[in-house]
Amino acid sequence: MLNIQDYCLAHNIWNGILKYVQDQKKQYHNVLTDSFTEDELLKELKKNARKVLPAKEYDTFRKAVTALKKGKTYSLKKENLYRLCYALELKSDTQAQNLFLNYLHLNELSARSLEEFIIIAALKLQLTWEEMCQIRETFQSQIRSQPISPEDLEEGKTAEVYQQVINEQLHSKEDLLTFLEHPENISFFTKTRNTQYLGLFDDLELEVIYNASNDQMIKLITNYGNSEKETIQEYYFSLFGLQSDNSDDSLSENEISLLGDKFEDIFMSYDNFCALVQRKRPVDISSGIFMLNLLKKLLTDDADADHDFYVNFMDPEEFIEICNDILIYFGLPVLNPECDSFDHLLLDVYHETLNENPTASNSNFQQLYITNLRNYLRKIATT
């Protein structure tokens, strides 16, 4: 029996910053010794930030990272995350994506967002913080007016287009400005992470849901081809309530709400979910939400062995590898139980279920695993 208290601890991204610098010793060998302390890291971050940020912004950043180091807060607001890239003296957008995904356990910077496209390009071109902010200010009205929903629903198309622009067309600040000044280019940016949205709702007929009322029937394509109908509310409980064939087993709306206090970036209210489904709010899906969805969608029948979503649950190495491959494809961080309590829970419940059911069939194990996970989440909700 797992100790549920182990999974109720907030993830402090300070530990991720510390680990990143420890793993990049060559990058920081001129200023930090191999045995540097956390106090020395904090001092270096503040020193670098003072060099690159205006006084008022420096003060905001200094207070935020000091609170992180002291454990008074556990996360940074987006603007301070951008400032962190400069305080860590990152030399490329690739380094920033590595930091976000593999150390801070955050989604990658999104090229679909105009603001984050500018950040990515600025890091790639090694522009100063001041230069980046000037460009961002120039296009502030366009950033504010970005639509939530893109006109184009193709999965992955935006990332491919804009990464090609960043890697092949942008070689100077002038190249970036020329690209951004073109109306056709600007009009393609949106606030939605489209690949993640389509990954979460890949079994929905999307054109049905944008103007649907909360209780309207939506078309759901289950088992990759069998058409059924389901309400948005039923879909909500299927996802966050880990609903099985027996709806009485689902976590209640109150339990889901309580879990939102423990895992605030994963569990959400029904109203917020409706807004997300209908793209009435920006889509920023966490890896935890994606994993709740993925565990039920992974295929277990041997006849589907050639499908990208097939996994042998009875093989821990394959299970983790397949999950990580899918997470990476959708721009999400891989499973990292050391720095994320929800990932820790997912993997501990998986291993416990495997130890207790070593001879279960693949499809039966999937159901046993989801049932055990739901039971532990119910206990956490009421703790």
Short mmCIF file of C-alpha atoms in Angstrom, two decimals:
data_model
loop_
_atom_site.label_atom_id
_atom_site.label_comp_id
_atom_site.label_asym_id
_atom_site.label_seq_id
_atom_site.Cartn_x
_atom_site.Cartn_y
_atom_site.Cartn_z
CA MET A 1 0.00 0.00 0.00
CA LEU A 2 1.45 3.35 -1.04
CA ASN A 3 1.77 6.26 1.36
CA ILE A 4 -0.47 8.89 -0.23
CA GLN A 5 1.29 11.69 1.67
CA ASP A 6 4.25 11.15 -0.65
CA TYR A 7 2.22 12.47 -3.58
CA CYS A 8 0.78 15.60 -2.01
CA LEU A 9 4.00 17.60 -2.09
CA ALA A 10 4.24 20.56 -4.45
CA HIS A 11 6.96 20.39 -7.10
CA ASN A 12 9.50 23.19 -6.55
CA ILE A 13 11.14 24.15 -9.82
CA TRP A 14 14.17 25.45 -7.90
CA ASN A 15 15.34 21.83 -7.78
CA GLY A 16 15.06 21.68 -11.56
CA ILE A 17 17.15 24.85 -11.97
CA LEU A 18 19.76 23.42 -9.62
CA LYS A 19 19.88 20.11 -11.51
CA TYR A 20 20.14 21.89 -14.86
CA VAL A 21 23.20 23.86 -13.75
CA GLN A 22 24.76 20.75 -12.19
CA ASP A 23 24.36 18.90 -15.49
CA GLN A 24 25.76 21.79 -17.55
CA LYS A 25 28.98 22.23 -15.58
CA LYS A 26 31.04 23.05 -18.66
CA GLN A 27 28.73 25.94 -19.46
CA TYR A 28 29.21 27.46 -16.01
CA HIS A 29 32.72 26.29 -15.06
CA ASN A 30 34.12 29.83 -15.18
CA VAL A 31 31.83 31.09 -12.42
CA LEU A 32 30.77 28.03 -10.41
CA THR A 33 32.92 25.29 -8.94
CA ASP A 34 31.97 21.62 -9.26
CA SER A 35 30.83 21.68 -5.62
CA PHE A 36 28.88 24.95 -5.76
CA THR A 37 26.18 25.53 -3.16
CA GLU A 38 22.58 26.62 -3.67
CA ASP A 39 23.49 29.99 -2.16
CA GLU A 40 26.23 30.41 -4.77
CA LEU A 41 23.78 29.54 -7.55
CA LEU A 42 21.27 32.09 -6.28
CA LYS A 43 24.01 34.73 -6.08
CA GLU A 44 25.06 33.99 -9.68
CA LEU A 45 21.47 34.12 -10.96
CA LYS A 46 20.96 37.51 -9.32
CA LYS A 47 24.28 38.82 -10.64
CA ASN A 48 23.46 37.76 -14.22
CA ALA A 49 19.92 39.10 -13.95
CA ARG A 50 21.20 42.46 -12.76
CA LYS A 51 23.36 42.68 -15.89
CA VAL A 52 20.59 41.94 -18.39
CA LEU A 53 17.36 43.23 -16.83
CA PRO A 54 16.11 46.77 -16.12
CA ALA A 55 16.17 47.65 -12.41
CA LYS A 56 12.44 47.16 -11.79
CA GLU A 57 12.35 43.83 -13.61
CA TYR A 58 15.51 42.72 -11.83
CA ASP A 59 13.89 43.39 -8.46
CA THR A 60 10.84 41.35 -9.41
CA PHE A 61 12.98 38.45 -10.62
CA ARG A 62 15.31 38.60 -7.61
CA LYS A 63 12.40 38.32 -5.18
CA ALA A 64 10.87 35.45 -7.15
CA VAL A 65 13.99 33.25 -7.36
CA THR A 66 14.88 33.98 -3.73
CA ALA A 67 11.40 32.81 -2.69
CA LEU A 68 11.91 29.69 -4.83
CA LYS A 69 15.21 28.87 -3.19
CA LYS A 70 13.75 29.37 0.30
CA GLY A 71 10.73 27.19 -0.50
CA LYS A 72 8.25 30.02 0.02
CA THR A 73 6.89 29.47 -3.49
CA TYR A 74 7.18 26.59 -5.93
CA SER A 75 6.79 28.04 -9.39
CA LEU A 76 7.58 31.08 -11.50
CA LYS A 77 5.21 33.18 -13.57
CA LYS A 78 5.75 33.06 -17.32
CA GLU A 79 7.60 36.38 -17.49
CA ASN A 80 10.06 35.25 -14.81
CA LEU A 81 10.57 31.97 -16.67
CA TYR A 82 11.57 34.00 -19.73
CA ARG A 83 13.89 36.11 -17.56
CA LEU A 84 15.36 32.90 -16.13
CA CYS A 85 16.56 31.91 -19.62
CA TYR A 86 18.63 35.11 -19.70
CA ALA A 87 19.81 34.83 -16.11
CA LEU A 88 21.07 31.32 -16.92
CA GLU A 89 22.80 32.80 -19.99
CA LEU A 90 21.24 30.25 -22.34
CA LYS A 91 22.84 30.34 -25.77
CA SER A 92 20.04 28.92 -27.91
CA ASP A 93 16.37 28.09 -28.09
CA THR A 94 17.37 24.41 -27.92
CA GLN A 95 18.86 24.96 -24.47
CA ALA A 96 15.66 26.73 -23.36
CA GLN A 97 13.48 23.85 -24.54
CA ASN A 98 15.77 21.41 -22.73
CA LEU A 99 15.43 23.45 -19.52
CA PHE A 100 11.64 23.70 -19.75
CA LEU A 101 10.93 20.10 -20.71
CA ASN A 102 13.59 18.07 -18.95
CA TYR A 103 14.32 20.07 -15.79
CA LEU A 104 11.37 22.33 -14.96
CA HIS A 105 8.81 19.74 -16.13
CA LEU A 106 6.94 22.37 -18.12
CA ASN A 107 5.56 22.37 -21.65
CA GLU A 108 7.96 23.43 -24.35
CA LEU A 109 7.90 27.03 -25.53
CA SER A 110 5.20 27.13 -28.21
CA ALA A 111 6.00 28.47 -31.67
CA ARG A 112 2.26 28.89 -32.26
CA SER A 113 2.12 31.71 -29.71
CA LEU A 114 3.39 34.97 -31.19
CA GLU A 115 4.95 36.00 -27.87
CA GLU A 116 6.78 32.70 -27.38
CA PHE A 117 7.80 32.64 -31.04
CA ILE A 118 9.58 35.96 -30.40
CA ILE A 119 11.23 34.50 -27.27
CA ILE A 120 12.38 31.39 -29.17
CA ALA A 121 13.73 33.47 -32.06
CA ALA A 122 15.48 35.92 -29.70
CA LEU A 123 17.29 33.07 -27.94
CA LYS A 124 18.23 31.48 -31.25
CA LEU A 125 19.60 34.81 -32.54
CA GLN A 126 21.20 35.64 -29.18
CA LEU A 127 19.38 38.95 -28.91
CA THR A 128 19.60 40.79 -25.62
CA TRP A 129 16.66 40.92 -23.23
CA GLU A 130 16.20 44.58 -24.14
CA GLU A 131 16.11 43.79 -27.88
CA MET A 132 13.62 40.98 -27.34
CA CYS A 133 11.38 43.23 -25.23
CA GLN A 134 11.48 45.99 -27.87
CA ILE A 135 10.33 43.55 -30.56
CA ARG A 136 7.65 42.16 -28.27
CA GLU A 137 6.43 45.68 -27.50
CA THR A 138 6.33 46.53 -31.21
CA PHE A 139 3.94 43.64 -31.80
CA GLN A 140 2.07 43.90 -28.49
CA SER A 141 -1.26 44.73 -30.11
CA GLN A 142 -0.99 41.64 -32.31
CA ILE A 143 -0.03 39.51 -29.30
CA ARG A 144 -3.07 40.73 -27.36
CA SER A 145 -5.40 40.18 -30.30
CA GLN A 146 -4.28 36.64 -31.15
CA PRO A 147 -7.31 34.39 -31.62
CA ILE A 148 -7.69 31.46 -29.24
CA SER A 149 -8.63 29.01 -31.96
CA PRO A 150 -6.62 28.57 -35.18
CA GLU A 151 -8.31 28.45 -38.54
CA ASP A 152 -6.29 25.37 -39.37
CA LEU A 153 -6.87 22.15 -37.41
CA GLU A 154 -3.93 20.13 -38.76
CA GLU A 155 -1.87 18.46 -36.08
CA GLY A 156 1.74 19.56 -35.92
CA LYS A 157 1.61 21.79 -39.00
CA THR A 158 2.33 25.01 -37.15
CA ALA A 159 5.32 23.63 -35.29
CA GLU A 160 6.85 22.36 -38.51
CA VAL A 161 6.25 25.62 -40.36
CA TYR A 162 7.60 27.90 -37.66
CA GLN A 163 10.54 25.73 -36.67
CA GLN A 164 11.55 25.78 -40.31
CA VAL A 165 11.27 29.58 -40.31
CA ILE A 166 13.33 29.87 -37.11
CA ASN A 167 16.00 27.42 -38.22
CA GLU A 168 16.31 28.33 -41.90
CA GLN A 169 15.09 31.89 -42.42
CA LEU A 170 16.05 33.82 -39.30
CA HIS A 171 19.71 34.73 -39.20
CA SER A 172 19.49 38.26 -37.80
CA LYS A 173 17.23 40.64 -35.92
CA GLU A 174 16.32 42.21 -39.25
CA ASP A 175 15.18 38.81 -40.60
CA LEU A 176 12.91 38.40 -37.59
CA LEU A 177 11.38 41.86 -37.98
CA THR A 178 10.85 41.33 -41.70
CA PHE A 179 9.03 38.08 -41.03
CA LEU A 180 6.84 39.56 -38.28
CA GLU A 181 5.94 42.63 -40.33
CA HIS A 182 4.32 40.47 -43.00
CA PRO A 183 0.53 40.41 -42.34
CA GLU A 184 0.07 36.86 -43.62
CA ASN A 185 2.66 35.57 -41.15
CA ILE A 186 1.19 37.40 -38.16
CA SER A 187 -2.34 36.20 -38.87
CA PHE A 188 -1.34 32.57 -38.42
CA PHE A 189 -0.40 32.86 -34.73
CA THR A 190 -2.95 31.78 -32.08
CA LYS A 191 -3.10 31.17 -28.33
CA THR A 192 -3.87 27.47 -28.73
CA ARG A 193 -1.31 24.68 -28.60
CA ASN A 194 -3.04 22.93 -31.45
CA THR A 195 -1.02 19.70 -31.49
CA GLN A 196 -1.72 19.13 -27.79
CA TYR A 197 -5.40 20.00 -28.21
CA LEU A 198 -5.80 17.56 -31.08
CA GLY A 199 -3.85 14.93 -29.16
CA LEU A 200 -6.21 15.22 -26.21
CA PHE A 201 -9.34 15.18 -28.35
CA ASP A 202 -8.17 12.95 -31.19
CA ASP A 203 -11.34 10.85 -30.93
CA LEU A 204 -13.72 13.80 -31.32
CA GLU A 205 -15.25 15.10 -34.51
CA LEU A 206 -14.00 18.60 -33.82
CA GLU A 207 -16.34 20.61 -36.01
CA VAL A 208 -19.25 19.58 -33.77
CA ILE A 209 -18.01 21.00 -30.50
CA TYR A 210 -17.12 24.67 -30.92
CA ASN A 211 -20.61 26.04 -30.49
CA ALA A 212 -22.06 23.17 -28.48
CA SER A 213 -23.89 23.82 -25.23
CA ASN A 214 -22.53 21.96 -22.22
CA ASP A 215 -25.17 19.25 -22.42
CA GLN A 216 -25.25 18.92 -26.20
CA MET A 217 -24.33 15.56 -27.65
CA ILE A 218 -20.94 15.41 -29.31
CA LYS A 219 -19.77 12.66 -31.63
CA LEU A 220 -17.15 10.42 -30.13
CA ILE A 221 -15.19 7.91 -32.19
CA THR A 222 -14.16 5.18 -29.77
CA ASN A 223 -11.74 2.33 -30.38
CA TYR A 224 -10.49 4.14 -33.47
CA GLY A 225 -13.58 3.66 -35.61
CA ASN A 226 -16.71 2.72 -33.69
CA SER A 227 -18.98 5.76 -33.64
CA GLU A 228 -20.84 6.49 -30.43
CA LYS A 229 -22.32 9.61 -28.86
CA GLU A 230 -21.35 11.22 -25.59
CA THR A 231 -22.04 14.53 -23.87
CA ILE A 232 -19.24 16.89 -22.92
CA GLN A 233 -20.09 16.11 -19.29
CA GLU A 234 -19.69 12.38 -19.89
CA TYR A 235 -16.37 13.04 -21.59
CA TYR A 236 -15.30 15.17 -18.60
CA PHE A 237 -15.94 12.35 -16.12
CA SER A 238 -14.36 9.82 -18.44
CA LEU A 239 -11.16 11.89 -18.42
CA PHE A 240 -10.87 13.40 -14.93
CA GLY A 241 -13.05 10.91 -13.09
CA LEU A 242 -11.25 7.94 -14.70
CA GLN A 243 -14.70 6.57 -15.40
CA SER A 244 -14.93 2.89 -16.25
CA ASP A 245 -17.84 1.07 -17.88
CA ASN A 246 -19.59 1.48 -14.54
CA SER A 247 -20.19 5.22 -14.12
CA ASP A 248 -20.69 4.72 -10.37
CA ASP A 249 -16.93 4.10 -10.14
CA SER A 250 -16.07 7.57 -11.44
CA LEU A 251 -14.55 10.19 -9.18
CA SER A 252 -17.23 12.72 -8.25
CA GLU A 253 -17.16 16.36 -9.31
CA ASN A 254 -16.36 17.28 -5.69
CA GLU A 255 -13.46 14.79 -5.59
CA ILE A 256 -12.13 16.17 -8.88
CA SER A 257 -12.35 19.68 -7.40
CA LEU A 258 -10.43 18.59 -4.29
CA LEU A 259 -7.78 16.99 -6.49
CA GLY A 260 -7.47 20.35 -8.24
CA ASP A 261 -6.12 21.73 -4.94
CA LYS A 262 -3.43 19.00 -4.89
CA PHE A 263 -2.65 18.92 -8.64
CA GLU A 264 -3.77 22.35 -9.82
CA ASP A 265 -2.33 22.04 -13.34
CA ILE A 266 -4.15 18.75 -13.97
CA PHE A 267 -7.65 18.56 -12.52
CA MET A 268 -10.08 21.30 -13.51
CA SER A 269 -13.70 22.25 -12.95
CA TYR A 270 -16.39 21.17 -15.40
CA ASP A 271 -16.99 24.78 -16.50
CA ASN A 272 -13.30 25.28 -17.26
CA PHE A 273 -13.24 22.00 -19.17
CA CYS A 274 -16.20 23.11 -21.29
CA ALA A 275 -14.35 26.33 -22.12
CA LEU A 276 -11.26 24.32 -23.07
CA VAL A 277 -13.19 21.89 -25.28
CA GLN A 278 -14.93 24.72 -27.10
CA ARG A 279 -11.71 26.78 -27.30
CA LYS A 280 -13.10 29.65 -25.28
CA ARG A 281 -9.87 29.73 -23.27
CA PRO A 282 -6.23 29.22 -24.31
CA VAL A 283 -5.24 25.58 -24.42
CA ASP A 284 -2.22 24.81 -22.25
CA ILE A 285 -2.58 21.11 -21.49
CA SER A 286 -0.21 19.69 -18.86
CA SER A 287 1.52 16.35 -19.23
CA GLY A 288 -0.61 15.10 -16.31
CA ILE A 289 -3.88 15.78 -18.16
CA PHE A 290 -2.43 14.16 -21.23
CA MET A 291 -1.39 11.07 -19.26
CA LEU A 292 -4.90 10.66 -17.78
CA ASN A 293 -6.17 10.59 -21.34
CA LEU A 294 -3.33 8.43 -22.70
CA LEU A 295 -3.67 5.61 -20.16
CA LYS A 296 -7.16 4.87 -21.43
CA LYS A 297 -6.29 5.27 -25.12
CA LEU A 298 -3.23 3.05 -25.22
CA LEU A 299 -4.02 -0.05 -27.27
CA THR A 300 -3.53 -3.49 -25.73
CA ASP A 301 -4.79 -5.96 -28.35
CA ASP A 302 -2.01 -7.90 -30.10
CA ALA A 303 -3.77 -7.17 -33.40
CA ASP A 304 -2.82 -3.50 -32.91
CA ALA A 305 0.85 -4.23 -32.21
CA ASP A 306 1.99 -2.16 -35.20
CA HIS A 307 0.03 0.92 -34.07
CA ASP A 308 1.94 3.81 -32.48
CA PHE A 309 -0.41 3.72 -29.47
CA TYR A 310 0.02 -0.01 -28.77
CA VAL A 311 1.85 -0.92 -25.57
CA ASN A 312 2.60 -4.06 -23.61
CA PHE A 313 1.67 -2.92 -20.09
CA MET A 314 3.36 -5.99 -18.67
CA ASP A 315 6.77 -4.73 -19.83
CA PRO A 316 7.76 -1.70 -17.66
CA GLU A 317 10.54 -0.61 -20.00
CA GLU A 318 8.23 -0.62 -23.03
CA PHE A 319 5.39 1.05 -21.12
CA ILE A 320 7.55 3.99 -20.01
CA GLU A 321 9.30 4.28 -23.40
CA ILE A 322 6.00 4.39 -25.34
CA CYS A 323 4.49 6.95 -22.95
CA ASN A 324 7.58 9.15 -23.19
CA ASP A 325 7.72 8.93 -27.00
CA ILE A 326 4.10 10.08 -27.22
CA LEU A 327 4.62 12.89 -24.68
CA ILE A 328 7.66 14.16 -26.59
CA TYR A 329 5.75 14.11 -29.88
CA PHE A 330 3.08 16.39 -28.41
CA GLY A 331 5.62 18.85 -26.92
CA LEU A 332 5.23 17.69 -23.32
CA PRO A 333 7.87 16.74 -20.75
CA VAL A 334 8.62 13.03 -20.29
CA LEU A 335 7.65 11.21 -17.12
CA ASN A 336 9.86 12.51 -14.33
CA PRO A 337 8.90 11.05 -10.92
CA GLU A 338 11.86 12.74 -9.21
CA CYS A 339 10.52 16.23 -9.81
CA ASP A 340 6.78 15.74 -10.35
CA SER A 341 4.53 14.23 -7.69
CA PHE A 342 1.81 13.21 -10.15
CA ASP A 343 4.30 11.33 -12.34
CA HIS A 344 5.59 9.75 -9.13
CA LEU A 345 2.06 8.57 -8.32
CA LEU A 346 1.42 7.26 -11.85
CA LEU A 347 4.55 5.13 -11.87
CA ASP A 348 4.28 3.89 -8.29
CA VAL A 349 0.68 2.77 -8.85
CA TYR A 350 1.77 1.14 -12.11
CA HIS A 351 4.54 -0.86 -10.41
CA GLU A 352 2.31 -1.82 -7.48
CA THR A 353 -0.40 -3.04 -9.86
CA LEU A 354 2.20 -5.01 -11.85
CA ASN A 355 3.61 -6.65 -8.71
CA GLU A 356 0.12 -7.65 -7.58
CA ASN A 357 -1.01 -8.92 -11.01
CA PRO A 358 2.05 -10.41 -12.76
CA THR A 359 0.01 -12.84 -14.88
CA ALA A 360 -2.88 -10.56 -15.92
CA SER A 361 -3.73 -10.20 -19.58
CA ASN A 362 -2.57 -6.97 -21.19
CA SER A 363 -6.06 -5.48 -21.60
CA ASN A 364 -7.17 -6.61 -18.12
CA PHE A 365 -4.06 -5.07 -16.58
CA GLN A 366 -4.88 -1.72 -18.18
CA GLN A 367 -8.26 -1.72 -16.40
CA LEU A 368 -6.73 -2.86 -13.10
CA TYR A 369 -4.17 -0.08 -13.30
CA ILE A 370 -6.76 2.62 -13.98
CA THR A 371 -8.95 1.30 -11.17
CA ASN A 372 -6.06 1.38 -8.69
CA LEU A 373 -5.09 4.87 -9.82
CA ARG A 374 -8.67 6.08 -9.35
CA ASN A 375 -8.79 4.55 -5.85
CA TYR A 376 -5.57 6.29 -4.82
CA LEU A 377 -6.75 9.60 -6.26
CA ARG A 378 -9.96 9.26 -4.25
CA LYS A 379 -7.91 8.82 -1.08
CA ILE A 380 -5.68 11.80 -1.95
CA ALA A 381 -8.76 13.95 -2.61
CA THR A 382 -10.08 13.38 0.91
CA THR A 383 -6.71 13.64 2.69
#
